[in-house]
Amino acid sequence: MSRLGFGIIGCGVIGGLHARVLRDHPPLAARARLVAVASPSPERARRLAAETGCEAVGIDTLVHRADIDVVSVCAPSGLHAELGRLALAAGKHVVVEKPVEVTARAADALIEDARRAGRALAVISQRRFDPASRTVRSAIDAGELGTPTSGLVEVPLWRGQSYYDSGDWRGSRALDGGGALLNQGVHAVDLIQWFLGPVVEVAAHTALRGHQGIEVEDVVTATLRHAGGALTSLLATTAAYPGRTTRLAVHGDRGSAVIDDDELAYFHAAQPGDDTSAYGAYGAGNQAAERRPAPSARQRDASGLLPAPHGDQLVDLCDAIAEGRPPLVDGHEARKALLTVLAVYEAARTGTLVRVPPGTAPEAAASPAAYTLQTPESV
């Protein structure tokens, strides 16, 4: 089987991760090869090309090269649709980093272009491919946790002012789309709705508490109601110094699971015949060690992320292209997380409950994340 040629647009932190994964993840290296990288900054492109042994070219040259089959779009979020559609028009398959876009309108245009072109569109949601996430999803699907009742999502990160000052696009509505939730918290939003079902209603607040000169939130809290009736409480922030690990918990009437820093930290499922009528175990009876897969290398990439889940998702994309099927996380799947985030922003802006009917988006999605912020001066 010939290897697919990949090109990467965007040579920042995430573009570098994609390049190294294509080079270093053995199952992917057997299926794909990195041909070229491109960036609005020629110097960045040259540095990444030298690091990973490929060519540095212009964006238009990259999307039209005959030896490139797949284009990875690792540019700012608000450019995902524009660059993805450019690649699709040139006959390429496309993978875009999270989120799929910053508006539902732009996301839908990208999804429709992929459909018309008959090309695969994948959106990076690599935490679905992490062993801990797969273990929890399998347990839910098997009914081991009983009826899902609730979830907790905590994304307590720190990004200094220098992070937002490092690029004009960071913290902007047009290109970043949103702040702590759309940029950093969207992976957790994707996971919780993958575990508990699509979100149908939200209530929320946003604030800007630890940074200046940005147009988006650095703190968001929300309550999410899932289609099956479960409720999730969510916190995402980039103003929690010095930053802690992302933690996600799901609860049911026969069991619970906690993922902390991409690891299965707690798992308990009632066994047949267990008496669940009293007070439970108050956190005792942790079965996580029995559920964890065999130990594997968990060394993080220079980006701070685990490279293997990205690699596994790109392997799935290669398989999808070969088999003529949609990738496991295609544009329609990624759209669910985007609609949830946009509904959170609309609920915070209006101070009302916002419903997210299947297949539709709140009116706020027509323009990039326009919502009201509480600044430190106004609190």
PDB file of C-alpha atoms in Angstrom, residues 183-322:
ATOM      1  CA  ASN A 183      -9.646  27.314  22.370  1.00  0.00           C
ATOM      2  CA  GLN A 184      -8.629  25.270  25.409  1.00  0.00           C
ATOM      3  CA  GLY A 185     -11.828  23.633  26.679  1.00  0.00           C
ATOM      4  CA  VAL A 186     -13.357  22.381  23.448  1.00  0.00           C
ATOM      5  CA  HIS A 187     -11.666  18.970  23.786  1.00  0.00           C
ATOM      6  CA  ALA A 188     -13.361  18.415  27.144  1.00  0.00           C
ATOM      7  CA  VAL A 189     -16.694  19.579  25.703  1.00  0.00           C
ATOM      8  CA  ASP A 190     -16.273  17.083  22.881  1.00  0.00           C
ATOM      9  CA  LEU A 191     -15.474  14.263  25.302  1.00  0.00           C
ATOM     10  CA  ILE A 192     -18.346  14.897  27.712  1.00  0.00           C
ATOM     11  CA  GLN A 193     -20.923  14.959  24.918  1.00  0.00           C
ATOM     12  CA  TRP A 194     -19.295  11.829  23.432  1.00  0.00           C
ATOM     13  CA  PHE A 195     -19.763  10.141  26.806  1.00  0.00           C
ATOM     14  CA  LEU A 196     -23.180  11.480  27.848  1.00  0.00           C
ATOM     15  CA  GLY A 197     -24.815  12.375  24.546  1.00  0.00           C
ATOM     16  CA  PRO A 198     -25.435  15.603  22.616  1.00  0.00           C
ATOM     17  CA  VAL A 199     -26.018  18.775  24.598  1.00  0.00           C
ATOM     18  CA  VAL A 200     -29.511  20.202  24.121  1.00  0.00           C
ATOM     19  CA  GLU A 201     -29.650  23.105  26.606  1.00  0.00           C
ATOM     20  CA  VAL A 202     -27.146  25.353  28.400  1.00  0.00           C
ATOM     21  CA  ALA A 203     -26.949  28.094  31.015  1.00  0.00           C
ATOM     22  CA  ALA A 204     -23.676  29.972  31.418  1.00  0.00           C
ATOM     23  CA  HIS A 205     -21.565  32.895  32.591  1.00  0.00           C
ATOM     24  CA  THR A 206     -18.311  34.263  31.142  1.00  0.00           C
ATOM     25  CA  ALA A 207     -15.775  36.723  32.527  1.00  0.00           C
ATOM     26  CA  LEU A 208     -12.427  38.320  31.761  1.00  0.00           C
ATOM     27  CA  ARG A 209     -10.526  38.312  35.036  1.00  0.00           C
ATOM     28  CA  GLY A 210      -6.813  37.695  34.580  1.00  0.00           C
ATOM     29  CA  HIS A 211      -5.853  39.307  31.271  1.00  0.00           C
ATOM     30  CA  GLN A 212      -6.112  42.586  29.393  1.00  0.00           C
ATOM     31  CA  GLY A 213      -6.489  43.608  25.783  1.00  0.00           C
ATOM     32  CA  ILE A 214      -8.303  40.511  24.530  1.00  0.00           C
ATOM     33  CA  GLU A 215     -11.824  40.205  23.153  1.00  0.00           C
ATOM     34  CA  VAL A 216     -12.681  36.815  24.622  1.00  0.00           C
ATOM     35  CA  GLU A 217     -13.263  35.197  28.001  1.00  0.00           C
ATOM     36  CA  ASP A 218     -10.653  33.738  30.307  1.00  0.00           C
ATOM     37  CA  VAL A 219     -13.248  32.194  32.661  1.00  0.00           C
ATOM     38  CA  VAL A 220     -16.456  30.367  31.785  1.00  0.00           C
ATOM     39  CA  THR A 221     -18.863  28.329  33.859  1.00  0.00           C
ATOM     40  CA  ALA A 222     -21.828  26.456  32.418  1.00  0.00           C
ATOM     41  CA  THR A 223     -24.480  23.872  33.103  1.00  0.00           C
ATOM     42  CA  LEU A 224     -25.178  21.511  30.218  1.00  0.00           C
ATOM     43  CA  ARG A 225     -28.257  19.331  29.784  1.00  0.00           C
ATOM     44  CA  HIS A 226     -27.689  16.285  27.593  1.00  0.00           C
ATOM     45  CA  ALA A 227     -30.289  14.699  25.331  1.00  0.00           C
ATOM     46  CA  GLY A 228     -30.659  11.706  27.639  1.00  0.00           C
ATOM     47  CA  GLY A 229     -31.290  13.908  30.672  1.00  0.00           C
ATOM     48  CA  ALA A 230     -27.861  13.887  32.332  1.00  0.00           C
ATOM     49  CA  LEU A 231     -26.465  17.201  33.584  1.00  0.00           C
ATOM     50  CA  THR A 232     -22.878  18.432  33.368  1.00  0.00           C
ATOM     51  CA  SER A 233     -21.200  21.211  35.333  1.00  0.00           C
ATOM     52  CA  LEU A 234     -18.321  22.841  33.458  1.00  0.00           C
ATOM     53  CA  LEU A 235     -15.487  25.225  34.331  1.00  0.00           C
ATOM     54  CA  ALA A 236     -12.858  26.331  31.828  1.00  0.00           C
ATOM     55  CA  THR A 237     -10.313  29.044  32.500  1.00  0.00           C
ATOM     56  CA  THR A 238      -6.890  30.278  31.456  1.00  0.00           C
ATOM     57  CA  ALA A 239      -6.674  32.428  34.600  1.00  0.00           C
ATOM     58  CA  ALA A 240      -5.929  29.708  37.196  1.00  0.00           C
ATOM     59  CA  TYR A 241      -2.269  30.191  38.093  1.00  0.00           C
ATOM     60  CA  PRO A 242      -0.125  28.089  38.002  1.00  0.00           C
ATOM     61  CA  GLY A 243      -2.494  25.832  36.082  1.00  0.00           C
ATOM     62  CA  ARG A 244      -3.695  22.340  36.961  1.00  0.00           C
ATOM     63  CA  THR A 245      -4.571  19.263  34.993  1.00  0.00           C
ATOM     64  CA  THR A 246      -7.804  18.854  33.070  1.00  0.00           C
ATOM     65  CA  ARG A 247     -10.207  16.589  34.948  1.00  0.00           C
ATOM     66  CA  LEU A 248     -13.397  15.004  33.650  1.00  0.00           C
ATOM     67  CA  ALA A 249     -15.811  12.819  35.608  1.00  0.00           C
ATOM     68  CA  VAL A 250     -18.909  10.884  34.567  1.00  0.00           C
ATOM     69  CA  HIS A 251     -21.394   9.402  37.003  1.00  0.00           C
ATOM     70  CA  GLY A 252     -24.175   6.860  36.701  1.00  0.00           C
ATOM     71  CA  ASP A 253     -26.473   5.045  39.099  1.00  0.00           C
ATOM     72  CA  ARG A 254     -24.171   1.981  39.068  1.00  0.00           C
ATOM     73  CA  GLY A 255     -20.733   3.475  38.629  1.00  0.00           C
ATOM     74  CA  SER A 256     -18.435   6.454  38.073  1.00  0.00           C
ATOM     75  CA  ALA A 257     -15.208   7.232  36.230  1.00  0.00           C
ATOM     76  CA  VAL A 258     -12.656  10.041  36.429  1.00  0.00           C
ATOM     77  CA  ILE A 259     -10.060  10.965  33.824  1.00  0.00           C
ATOM     78  CA  ASP A 260      -7.322  13.284  35.114  1.00  0.00           C
ATOM     79  CA  ASP A 261      -4.465  14.498  32.910  1.00  0.00           C
ATOM     80  CA  ASP A 262      -5.443  11.942  30.233  1.00  0.00           C
ATOM     81  CA  GLU A 263      -5.171   9.039  32.706  1.00  0.00           C
ATOM     82  CA  LEU A 264      -7.937   6.883  34.189  1.00  0.00           C
ATOM     83  CA  ALA A 265      -7.688   8.072  37.798  1.00  0.00           C
ATOM     84  CA  TYR A 266     -10.829   6.448  39.208  1.00  0.00           C
ATOM     85  CA  PHE A 267     -13.266   3.799  38.039  1.00  0.00           C
ATOM     86  CA  HIS A 268     -15.909   1.870  39.889  1.00  0.00           C
ATOM     87  CA  ALA A 269     -18.768  -0.164  38.443  1.00  0.00           C
ATOM     88  CA  ALA A 270     -21.159  -2.151  40.605  1.00  0.00           C
ATOM     89  CA  GLN A 271     -20.914  -5.885  40.108  1.00  0.00           C
ATOM     90  CA  PRO A 272     -23.979  -8.108  39.638  1.00  0.00           C
ATOM     91  CA  GLY A 273     -25.503  -8.661  43.033  1.00  0.00           C
ATOM     92  CA  ASP A 274     -23.876  -5.603  44.662  1.00  0.00           C
ATOM     93  CA  ASP A 275     -26.168  -3.738  47.021  1.00  0.00           C
ATOM     94  CA  THR A 276     -26.413  -0.135  45.741  1.00  0.00           C
ATOM     95  CA  SER A 277     -29.334   0.848  47.937  1.00  0.00           C
ATOM     96  CA  ALA A 278     -27.344   2.408  50.782  1.00  0.00           C
ATOM     97  CA  TYR A 279     -24.662   5.099  50.850  1.00  0.00           C
ATOM     98  CA  GLY A 280     -22.056   3.909  48.392  1.00  0.00           C
ATOM     99  CA  ALA A 281     -18.303   3.845  49.018  1.00  0.00           C
ATOM    100  CA  TYR A 282     -17.380   7.566  49.194  1.00  0.00           C
ATOM    101  CA  GLY A 283     -14.588   7.153  46.657  1.00  0.00           C
ATOM    102  CA  ALA A 284     -13.317   3.799  47.900  1.00  0.00           C
ATOM    103  CA  GLY A 285     -13.231   0.677  45.767  1.00  0.00           C
ATOM    104  CA  ASN A 286     -11.167   2.163  42.940  1.00  0.00           C
ATOM    105  CA  GLN A 287     -11.039  -0.354  40.068  1.00  0.00           C
ATOM    106  CA  ALA A 288      -8.989   1.884  37.750  1.00  0.00           C
ATOM    107  CA  ALA A 289      -5.865  -0.272  37.969  1.00  0.00           C
ATOM    108  CA  GLU A 290      -7.874  -3.212  36.660  1.00  0.00           C
ATOM    109  CA  ARG A 291      -9.160  -1.183  33.714  1.00  0.00           C
ATOM    110  CA  ARG A 292      -6.010   0.588  32.599  1.00  0.00           C
ATOM    111  CA  PRO A 293      -4.407  -0.810  29.455  1.00  0.00           C
ATOM    112  CA  ALA A 294      -0.894  -2.214  29.553  1.00  0.00           C
ATOM    113  CA  PRO A 295       1.693   0.475  30.329  1.00  0.00           C
ATOM    114  CA  SER A 296       2.979   2.294  27.281  1.00  0.00           C
ATOM    115  CA  ALA A 297       5.256   5.214  26.565  1.00  0.00           C
ATOM    116  CA  ARG A 298       3.523   8.414  27.698  1.00  0.00           C
ATOM    117  CA  GLN A 299       6.278  10.886  26.940  1.00  0.00           C
ATOM    118  CA  ARG A 300       4.883  14.233  25.892  1.00  0.00           C
ATOM    119  CA  ASP A 301       5.785  16.103  22.750  1.00  0.00           C
ATOM    120  CA  ALA A 302       7.482  19.511  22.808  1.00  0.00           C
ATOM    121  CA  SER A 303       3.964  20.931  22.477  1.00  0.00           C
ATOM    122  CA  GLY A 304       3.095  19.458  25.899  1.00  0.00           C
ATOM    123  CA  LEU A 305       0.622  17.000  24.342  1.00  0.00           C
ATOM    124  CA  LEU A 306       0.755  13.237  24.135  1.00  0.00           C
ATOM    125  CA  PRO A 307       1.601  12.470  20.491  1.00  0.00           C
ATOM    126  CA  ALA A 308       0.108   8.962  20.247  1.00  0.00           C
ATOM    127  CA  PRO A 309      -3.598   9.996  20.244  1.00  0.00           C
ATOM    128  CA  HIS A 310      -2.924  12.465  17.410  1.00  0.00           C
ATOM    129  CA  GLY A 311      -1.107   9.708  15.561  1.00  0.00           C
ATOM    130  CA  ASP A 312      -3.935   7.230  16.107  1.00  0.00           C
ATOM    131  CA  GLN A 313      -6.490   9.705  14.805  1.00  0.00           C
ATOM    132  CA  LEU A 314      -4.426  10.329  11.678  1.00  0.00           C
ATOM    133  CA  VAL A 315      -4.153   6.554  11.193  1.00  0.00           C
ATOM    134  CA  ASP A 316      -7.959   6.433  11.300  1.00  0.00           C
ATOM    135  CA  LEU A 317      -8.044   9.120   8.613  1.00  0.00           C
ATOM    136  CA  CYS A 318      -5.713   7.050   6.433  1.00  0.00           C
ATOM    137  CA  ASP A 319      -7.967   4.013   6.971  1.00  0.00           C
ATOM    138  CA  ALA A 320     -11.073   6.055   6.160  1.00  0.00           C
ATOM    139  CA  ILE A 321      -9.567   7.225   2.871  1.00  0.00           C
ATOM    140  CA  ALA A 322      -8.555   3.666   1.936  1.00  0.00           C
TER     141      ALA A 322
END
